[in-house]
């Protein structure tokens, strides 16, 4: 496992493994170009709060190393920037750790693209509710979003990064840079979600759609799934 340059300026402090935070897991070239796994812990506010980089070949031959990585993700929701890639690596690491729990992570995966779709869907629903209220109530103002978001704007993760105006991070490792870039996109998604759910300050919107939720539905479901996972480590 390698040190991560500049972590003091990026990471706000350690987080208990039982905390309901999320993990960004990325596979890519490490310090010397070797295939590596980067794990970044992300707070519910989208802030990075812990980071680790492991060499994949060492993970696959060291039961202890494999188990250490699993402890970092077993009780957390996991951002799946490249879902198929994560499935393969988590399967191999789980076997290397000597853990018999097939695809234990499935319910814990969430897609940043689906989170964006959740946000767009909610805004459409809230706009519709406000339109109805304008016909039935007095002094109802239109919703004014800081940015207009549509499903057609995003096809892949690069589209989402571009829309969020998050610059691709360039650091000492490709894998670490990719992880930090993903963290930046998640932070932007959280901000868009907070703005979206803020509409529920209007009582008629809250009555129609329920209390404000802390995260997009697909992300929140993965957080709840992660909090129930217990691997025999």
PDB file of C-alpha atoms in Angstrom:
ATOM      1  CA  UNK A   1       0.000   0.000   0.000  1.00  0.00           C
ATOM      2  CA  UNK A   2       1.433   3.376  -0.944  1.00  0.00           C
ATOM      3  CA  UNK A   3       1.147   6.784   0.668  1.00  0.00           C
ATOM      4  CA  UNK A   4      -1.024   9.298  -1.109  1.00  0.00           C
ATOM      5  CA  UNK A   5       0.721  12.582  -1.841  1.00  0.00           C
ATOM      6  CA  UNK A   6      -0.894  15.663  -0.372  1.00  0.00           C
ATOM      7  CA  UNK A   7      -3.453  13.807   1.711  1.00  0.00           C
ATOM      8  CA  UNK A   8      -3.060  16.283   4.553  1.00  0.00           C
ATOM      9  CA  UNK A   9      -4.582  18.954   2.364  1.00  0.00           C
ATOM     10  CA  UNK A  10      -7.363  16.780   1.014  1.00  0.00           C
ATOM     11  CA  UNK A  11      -8.540  14.507   3.786  1.00  0.00           C
ATOM     12  CA  UNK A  12     -10.369  16.064   6.702  1.00  0.00           C
ATOM     13  CA  UNK A  13      -9.704  13.212   9.126  1.00  0.00           C
ATOM     14  CA  UNK A  14     -10.316   9.542   9.741  1.00  0.00           C
ATOM     15  CA  UNK A  15     -13.813   8.131   9.839  1.00  0.00           C
ATOM     16  CA  UNK A  16     -14.988   5.140  11.826  1.00  0.00           C
ATOM     17  CA  UNK A  17     -15.604   2.191   9.557  1.00  0.00           C
ATOM     18  CA  UNK A  18     -19.143   1.933  10.899  1.00  0.00           C
ATOM     19  CA  UNK A  19     -20.039   5.451   9.724  1.00  0.00           C
ATOM     20  CA  UNK A  20     -22.706   5.703   7.006  1.00  0.00           C
ATOM     21  CA  UNK A  21     -20.265   7.103   4.459  1.00  0.00           C
ATOM     22  CA  UNK A  22     -19.644   5.948   0.905  1.00  0.00           C
ATOM     23  CA  UNK A  23     -16.601   4.614  -0.913  1.00  0.00           C
ATOM     24  CA  UNK A  24     -15.262   5.447  -4.342  1.00  0.00           C
ATOM     25  CA  UNK A  25     -13.365   2.430  -5.677  1.00  0.00           C
ATOM     26  CA  UNK A  26     -11.300   2.840  -8.845  1.00  0.00           C
ATOM     27  CA  UNK A  27      -8.906   0.481 -10.622  1.00  0.00           C
ATOM     28  CA  UNK A  28      -5.979   1.868 -12.605  1.00  0.00           C
ATOM     29  CA  UNK A  29      -2.206   2.475 -12.779  1.00  0.00           C
ATOM     30  CA  UNK A  30      -0.456   3.163  -9.478  1.00  0.00           C
ATOM     31  CA  UNK A  31       2.854   4.807  -8.556  1.00  0.00           C
ATOM     32  CA  UNK A  32       4.996   2.740 -10.934  1.00  0.00           C
ATOM     33  CA  UNK A  33       2.244   2.002 -13.421  1.00  0.00           C
ATOM     34  CA  UNK A  34       1.220  -1.252 -11.733  1.00  0.00           C
ATOM     35  CA  UNK A  35      -2.493  -2.080 -11.652  1.00  0.00           C
ATOM     36  CA  UNK A  36      -3.849  -0.740  -8.374  1.00  0.00           C
ATOM     37  CA  UNK A  37      -7.063  -0.247  -6.432  1.00  0.00           C
ATOM     38  CA  UNK A  38      -7.829   3.188  -4.969  1.00  0.00           C
ATOM     39  CA  UNK A  39     -10.406   3.539  -2.206  1.00  0.00           C
ATOM     40  CA  UNK A  40     -11.653   6.993  -1.226  1.00  0.00           C
ATOM     41  CA  UNK A  41     -14.139   7.419   1.601  1.00  0.00           C
ATOM     42  CA  UNK A  42     -16.721  10.132   0.996  1.00  0.00           C
ATOM     43  CA  UNK A  43     -18.922  11.798   3.605  1.00  0.00           C
ATOM     44  CA  UNK A  44     -22.683  12.206   3.038  1.00  0.00           C
ATOM     45  CA  UNK A  45     -21.826  15.796   2.080  1.00  0.00           C
ATOM     46  CA  UNK A  46     -19.578  14.505  -0.715  1.00  0.00           C
ATOM     47  CA  UNK A  47     -16.283  15.389   1.003  1.00  0.00           C
ATOM     48  CA  UNK A  48     -13.237  13.059   0.902  1.00  0.00           C
ATOM     49  CA  UNK A  49     -12.451  11.780   4.398  1.00  0.00           C
ATOM     50  CA  UNK A  50      -9.951   8.959   3.859  1.00  0.00           C
ATOM     51  CA  UNK A  51      -7.860   7.425   1.081  1.00  0.00           C
ATOM     52  CA  UNK A  52      -5.911   4.227   0.403  1.00  0.00           C
ATOM     53  CA  UNK A  53      -4.138   2.760  -2.635  1.00  0.00           C
ATOM     54  CA  UNK A  54      -3.315  -0.952  -2.904  1.00  0.00           C
ATOM     55  CA  UNK A  55      -1.362  -2.829  -5.554  1.00  0.00           C
ATOM     56  CA  UNK A  56      -3.752  -5.364  -7.051  1.00  0.00           C
ATOM     57  CA  UNK A  57      -1.184  -8.157  -7.394  1.00  0.00           C
ATOM     58  CA  UNK A  58      -0.348  -7.873  -3.680  1.00  0.00           C
ATOM     59  CA  UNK A  59      -4.016  -7.942  -2.752  1.00  0.00           C
ATOM     60  CA  UNK A  60      -4.497 -11.193  -4.626  1.00  0.00           C
ATOM     61  CA  UNK A  61      -1.644 -13.017  -2.871  1.00  0.00           C
ATOM     62  CA  UNK A  62      -1.993 -11.575   0.637  1.00  0.00           C
ATOM     63  CA  UNK A  63      -4.980 -12.667   2.705  1.00  0.00           C
ATOM     64  CA  UNK A  64      -4.306  -9.894   5.222  1.00  0.00           C
ATOM     65  CA  UNK A  65      -4.066  -7.165   2.567  1.00  0.00           C
ATOM     66  CA  UNK A  66      -7.244  -8.398   0.893  1.00  0.00           C
ATOM     67  CA  UNK A  67      -9.079  -8.386   4.207  1.00  0.00           C
ATOM     68  CA  UNK A  68      -7.878  -4.871   4.992  1.00  0.00           C
ATOM     69  CA  UNK A  69      -9.342  -3.620   1.739  1.00  0.00           C
ATOM     70  CA  UNK A  70     -12.639  -5.377   2.406  1.00  0.00           C
ATOM     71  CA  UNK A  71     -12.920  -3.693   5.815  1.00  0.00           C
ATOM     72  CA  UNK A  72     -12.778  -0.349   3.988  1.00  0.00           C
ATOM     73  CA  UNK A  73     -15.813  -1.100   1.830  1.00  0.00           C
ATOM     74  CA  UNK A  74     -17.900  -3.853   3.458  1.00  0.00           C
ATOM     75  CA  UNK A  75     -20.304  -1.512   5.300  1.00  0.00           C
ATOM     76  CA  UNK A  76     -20.361   1.335   2.807  1.00  0.00           C
ATOM     77  CA  UNK A  77     -22.174   2.201  -0.354  1.00  0.00           C
ATOM     78  CA  UNK A  78     -19.787   1.923  -3.289  1.00  0.00           C
ATOM     79  CA  UNK A  79     -19.746   4.314  -6.238  1.00  0.00           C
ATOM     80  CA  UNK A  80     -19.602   2.279  -9.438  1.00  0.00           C
ATOM     81  CA  UNK A  81     -18.013   4.494 -12.078  1.00  0.00           C
ATOM     82  CA  UNK A  82     -17.154   1.326 -14.063  1.00  0.00           C
ATOM     83  CA  UNK A  83     -19.537  -1.307 -12.596  1.00  0.00           C
ATOM     84  CA  UNK A  84     -18.299  -4.385 -14.480  1.00  0.00           C
ATOM     85  CA  UNK A  85     -14.715  -3.640 -13.524  1.00  0.00           C
ATOM     86  CA  UNK A  86     -15.623  -3.410  -9.844  1.00  0.00           C
ATOM     87  CA  UNK A  87     -17.505  -6.705  -9.918  1.00  0.00           C
ATOM     88  CA  UNK A  88     -14.466  -8.567 -11.196  1.00  0.00           C
ATOM     89  CA  UNK A  89     -11.982  -7.010  -8.775  1.00  0.00           C
ATOM     90  CA  UNK A  90     -14.191  -7.304  -5.686  1.00  0.00           C
ATOM     91  CA  UNK A  91     -14.857 -10.941  -6.550  1.00  0.00           C
ATOM     92  CA  UNK A  92     -11.124 -11.687  -6.821  1.00  0.00           C
ATOM     93  CA  UNK A  93     -10.250  -9.779  -3.643  1.00  0.00           C
ATOM     94  CA  UNK A  94     -13.061 -11.471  -1.694  1.00  0.00           C
ATOM     95  CA  UNK A  95     -11.723 -14.882  -2.703  1.00  0.00           C
ATOM     96  CA  UNK A  96      -8.150 -13.838  -1.846  1.00  0.00           C
ATOM     97  CA  UNK A  97      -9.407 -12.807   1.606  1.00  0.00           C
ATOM     98  CA  UNK A  98     -10.800 -16.292   2.142  1.00  0.00           C
ATOM     99  CA  UNK A  99     -14.349 -14.969   2.486  1.00  0.00           C
ATOM    100  CA  UNK A 100     -17.241 -17.076   1.228  1.00  0.00           C
ATOM    101  CA  UNK A 101     -19.835 -14.448   0.356  1.00  0.00           C
ATOM    102  CA  UNK A 102     -20.698 -14.364  -3.313  1.00  0.00           C
ATOM    103  CA  UNK A 103     -21.410 -10.902  -4.738  1.00  0.00           C
ATOM    104  CA  UNK A 104     -22.053  -9.458  -1.265  1.00  0.00           C
ATOM    105  CA  UNK A 105     -21.516  -5.949  -2.659  1.00  0.00           C
ATOM    106  CA  UNK A 106     -24.293  -5.965  -5.281  1.00  0.00           C
ATOM    107  CA  UNK A 107     -26.890  -4.019  -3.264  1.00  0.00           C
ATOM    108  CA  UNK A 108     -24.189  -1.589  -2.105  1.00  0.00           C
ATOM    109  CA  UNK A 109     -23.256  -0.376  -5.585  1.00  0.00           C
ATOM    110  CA  UNK A 110     -24.671   2.899  -6.832  1.00  0.00           C
ATOM    111  CA  UNK A 111     -24.142   4.691 -10.103  1.00  0.00           C
ATOM    112  CA  UNK A 112     -23.387   8.425 -10.309  1.00  0.00           C
ATOM    113  CA  UNK A 113     -25.312   8.360 -13.591  1.00  0.00           C
ATOM    114  CA  UNK A 114     -28.388   6.961 -11.840  1.00  0.00           C
ATOM    115  CA  UNK A 115     -28.025   9.618  -9.134  1.00  0.00           C
ATOM    116  CA  UNK A 116     -28.151  12.268 -11.841  1.00  0.00           C
ATOM    117  CA  UNK A 117     -31.245  10.603 -13.298  1.00  0.00           C
ATOM    118  CA  UNK A 118     -32.805  10.621  -9.810  1.00  0.00           C
ATOM    119  CA  UNK A 119     -32.223  14.363  -9.546  1.00  0.00           C
ATOM    120  CA  UNK A 120     -33.711  15.081 -12.971  1.00  0.00           C
ATOM    121  CA  UNK A 121     -36.738  12.905 -12.199  1.00  0.00           C
ATOM    122  CA  UNK A 122     -37.374  14.634  -8.875  1.00  0.00           C
ATOM    123  CA  UNK A 123     -37.150  18.081 -10.437  1.00  0.00           C
ATOM    124  CA  UNK A 124     -39.669  17.130 -13.107  1.00  0.00           C
ATOM    125  CA  UNK A 125     -42.038  15.886 -10.400  1.00  0.00           C
ATOM    126  CA  UNK A 126     -41.615  19.007  -8.274  1.00  0.00           C
ATOM    127  CA  UNK A 127     -42.096  21.311 -11.269  1.00  0.00           C
ATOM    128  CA  UNK A 128     -45.349  19.492 -11.994  1.00  0.00           C
ATOM    129  CA  UNK A 129     -46.523  19.851  -8.392  1.00  0.00           C
ATOM    130  CA  UNK A 130     -45.781  23.573  -8.428  1.00  0.00           C
ATOM    131  CA  UNK A 131     -47.657  23.985 -11.727  1.00  0.00           C
ATOM    132  CA  UNK A 132     -50.736  22.380 -10.178  1.00  0.00           C
ATOM    133  CA  UNK A 133     -50.401  24.518  -7.040  1.00  0.00           C
ATOM    134  CA  UNK A 134     -50.281  27.694  -9.135  1.00  0.00           C
ATOM    135  CA  UNK A 135     -53.734  26.874 -10.476  1.00  0.00           C
ATOM    136  CA  UNK A 136     -55.166  26.208  -7.019  1.00  0.00           C
ATOM    137  CA  UNK A 137     -53.311  28.577  -4.672  1.00  0.00           C
ATOM    138  CA  UNK A 138     -52.346  32.218  -4.584  1.00  0.00           C
ATOM    139  CA  UNK A 139     -48.838  33.659  -4.666  1.00  0.00           C
ATOM    140  CA  UNK A 140     -47.089  30.471  -5.814  1.00  0.00           C
ATOM    141  CA  UNK A 141     -43.744  31.226  -7.422  1.00  0.00           C
ATOM    142  CA  UNK A 142     -42.168  29.168 -10.191  1.00  0.00           C
ATOM    143  CA  UNK A 143     -39.195  27.016  -9.294  1.00  0.00           C
ATOM    144  CA  UNK A 144     -35.915  28.565 -10.371  1.00  0.00           C
ATOM    145  CA  UNK A 145     -33.058  26.072 -10.481  1.00  0.00           C
ATOM    146  CA  UNK A 146     -29.463  27.270 -10.479  1.00  0.00           C
ATOM    147  CA  UNK A 147     -28.965  25.053 -13.549  1.00  0.00           C
ATOM    148  CA  UNK A 148     -31.370  23.405 -15.944  1.00  0.00           C
ATOM    149  CA  UNK A 149     -30.730  19.650 -15.949  1.00  0.00           C
ATOM    150  CA  UNK A 150     -32.132  17.151 -18.447  1.00  0.00           C
ATOM    151  CA  UNK A 151     -31.615  13.425 -18.918  1.00  0.00           C
ATOM    152  CA  UNK A 152     -30.328  14.024 -22.448  1.00  0.00           C
ATOM    153  CA  UNK A 153     -27.304  15.918 -21.120  1.00  0.00           C
ATOM    154  CA  UNK A 154     -25.624  12.819 -19.701  1.00  0.00           C
ATOM    155  CA  UNK A 155     -24.851   9.518 -21.438  1.00  0.00           C
ATOM    156  CA  UNK A 156     -21.607   8.503 -19.728  1.00  0.00           C
ATOM    157  CA  UNK A 157     -19.486   9.491 -16.743  1.00  0.00           C
ATOM    158  CA  UNK A 158     -17.368  11.899 -18.807  1.00  0.00           C
ATOM    159  CA  UNK A 159     -20.561  13.730 -19.788  1.00  0.00           C
ATOM    160  CA  UNK A 160     -21.474  14.011 -16.127  1.00  0.00           C
ATOM    161  CA  UNK A 161     -18.017  15.285 -15.189  1.00  0.00           C
ATOM    162  CA  UNK A 162     -18.167  17.869 -17.967  1.00  0.00           C
ATOM    163  CA  UNK A 163     -21.643  19.013 -16.939  1.00  0.00           C
ATOM    164  CA  UNK A 164     -20.522  19.348 -13.328  1.00  0.00           C
ATOM    165  CA  UNK A 165     -17.531  21.440 -14.436  1.00  0.00           C
ATOM    166  CA  UNK A 166     -15.265  19.249 -12.292  1.00  0.00           C
ATOM    167  CA  UNK A 167     -11.787  19.299 -13.796  1.00  0.00           C
ATOM    168  CA  UNK A 168     -10.010  15.971 -14.152  1.00  0.00           C
ATOM    169  CA  UNK A 169      -7.529  15.768 -11.264  1.00  0.00           C
ATOM    170  CA  UNK A 170      -3.877  15.293 -12.206  1.00  0.00           C
ATOM    171  CA  UNK A 171      -1.915  13.786  -9.310  1.00  0.00           C
ATOM    172  CA  UNK A 172       0.979  11.458  -8.601  1.00  0.00           C
ATOM    173  CA  UNK A 173      -0.992   8.360  -9.650  1.00  0.00           C
ATOM    174  CA  UNK A 174      -3.530   7.803 -12.387  1.00  0.00           C
ATOM    175  CA  UNK A 175      -5.732   5.708 -10.121  1.00  0.00           C
ATOM    176  CA  UNK A 176      -5.696   8.244  -7.294  1.00  0.00           C
ATOM    177  CA  UNK A 177      -6.438  11.082  -9.693  1.00  0.00           C
ATOM    178  CA  UNK A 178      -9.400   9.189 -11.132  1.00  0.00           C
ATOM    179  CA  UNK A 179     -10.749   8.545  -7.642  1.00  0.00           C
ATOM    180  CA  UNK A 180     -10.481  12.205  -6.639  1.00  0.00           C
ATOM    181  CA  UNK A 181     -12.173  13.254  -9.871  1.00  0.00           C
ATOM    182  CA  UNK A 182     -15.055  10.899  -9.074  1.00  0.00           C
ATOM    183  CA  UNK A 183     -15.257  12.365  -5.561  1.00  0.00           C
ATOM    184  CA  UNK A 184     -15.590  15.833  -7.084  1.00  0.00           C
ATOM    185  CA  UNK A 185     -18.484  14.672  -9.249  1.00  0.00           C
ATOM    186  CA  UNK A 186     -20.210  13.097  -6.238  1.00  0.00           C
ATOM    187  CA  UNK A 187     -19.847  16.358  -4.318  1.00  0.00           C
ATOM    188  CA  UNK A 188     -21.517  18.200  -7.206  1.00  0.00           C
ATOM    189  CA  UNK A 189     -24.340  15.650  -7.250  1.00  0.00           C
ATOM    190  CA  UNK A 190     -24.886  16.188  -3.530  1.00  0.00           C
ATOM    191  CA  UNK A 191     -25.156  19.938  -4.087  1.00  0.00           C
ATOM    192  CA  UNK A 192     -27.688  19.471  -6.875  1.00  0.00           C
ATOM    193  CA  UNK A 193     -29.680  17.101  -4.687  1.00  0.00           C
ATOM    194  CA  UNK A 194     -29.678  19.508  -1.738  1.00  0.00           C
ATOM    195  CA  UNK A 195     -31.022  22.246  -4.003  1.00  0.00           C
ATOM    196  CA  UNK A 196     -33.664  19.856  -5.347  1.00  0.00           C
ATOM    197  CA  UNK A 197     -34.890  18.683  -1.946  1.00  0.00           C
ATOM    198  CA  UNK A 198     -34.795  22.245  -0.652  1.00  0.00           C
ATOM    199  CA  UNK A 199     -38.026  22.785  -2.579  1.00  0.00           C
ATOM    200  CA  UNK A 200     -39.731  20.779   0.160  1.00  0.00           C
ATOM    201  CA  UNK A 201     -39.623  23.877   2.322  1.00  0.00           C
ATOM    202  CA  UNK A 202     -42.867  24.567   0.492  1.00  0.00           C
ATOM    203  CA  UNK A 203     -45.480  22.712   2.508  1.00  0.00           C
ATOM    204  CA  UNK A 204     -47.582  21.669  -0.482  1.00  0.00           C
ATOM    205  CA  UNK A 205     -44.527  20.057  -2.124  1.00  0.00           C
ATOM    206  CA  UNK A 206     -43.681  18.297   1.123  1.00  0.00           C
ATOM    207  CA  UNK A 207     -47.275  17.113   1.499  1.00  0.00           C
ATOM    208  CA  UNK A 208     -47.197  15.661  -2.012  1.00  0.00           C
ATOM    209  CA  UNK A 209     -43.745  14.075  -1.926  1.00  0.00           C
ATOM    210  CA  UNK A 210     -42.821  13.502   1.707  1.00  0.00           C
ATOM    211  CA  UNK A 211     -40.004  14.843   3.843  1.00  0.00           C
ATOM    212  CA  UNK A 212     -36.659  15.813   2.328  1.00  0.00           C
ATOM    213  CA  UNK A 213     -34.247  12.933   1.780  1.00  0.00           C
ATOM    214  CA  UNK A 214     -30.491  13.251   2.427  1.00  0.00           C
ATOM    215  CA  UNK A 215     -29.321  11.614  -0.824  1.00  0.00           C
ATOM    216  CA  UNK A 216     -30.710  10.555  -4.213  1.00  0.00           C
ATOM    217  CA  UNK A 217     -32.825   7.383  -3.825  1.00  0.00           C
ATOM    218  CA  UNK A 218     -30.405   4.998  -5.535  1.00  0.00           C
ATOM    219  CA  UNK A 219     -27.470   6.284  -3.467  1.00  0.00           C
ATOM    220  CA  UNK A 220     -29.461   6.253  -0.229  1.00  0.00           C
ATOM    221  CA  UNK A 221     -30.584   2.666  -0.855  1.00  0.00           C
ATOM    222  CA  UNK A 222     -26.966   1.571  -1.280  1.00  0.00           C
ATOM    223  CA  UNK A 223     -25.981   3.337   1.961  1.00  0.00           C
ATOM    224  CA  UNK A 224     -28.709   1.479   3.846  1.00  0.00           C
ATOM    225  CA  UNK A 225     -27.679  -1.826   2.271  1.00  0.00           C
ATOM    226  CA  UNK A 226     -24.058  -1.269   3.260  1.00  0.00           C
ATOM    227  CA  UNK A 227     -24.931  -0.595   6.875  1.00  0.00           C
ATOM    228  CA  UNK A 228     -26.372  -4.115   7.171  1.00  0.00           C
ATOM    229  CA  UNK A 229     -23.407  -5.976   5.663  1.00  0.00           C
ATOM    230  CA  UNK A 230     -21.261  -8.106   7.961  1.00  0.00           C
ATOM    231  CA  UNK A 231     -18.457 -10.111   6.377  1.00  0.00           C
ATOM    232  CA  UNK A 232     -16.609 -12.814   8.369  1.00  0.00           C
ATOM    233  CA  UNK A 233     -13.313 -10.922   8.525  1.00  0.00           C
TER     234      UNK A 233
END
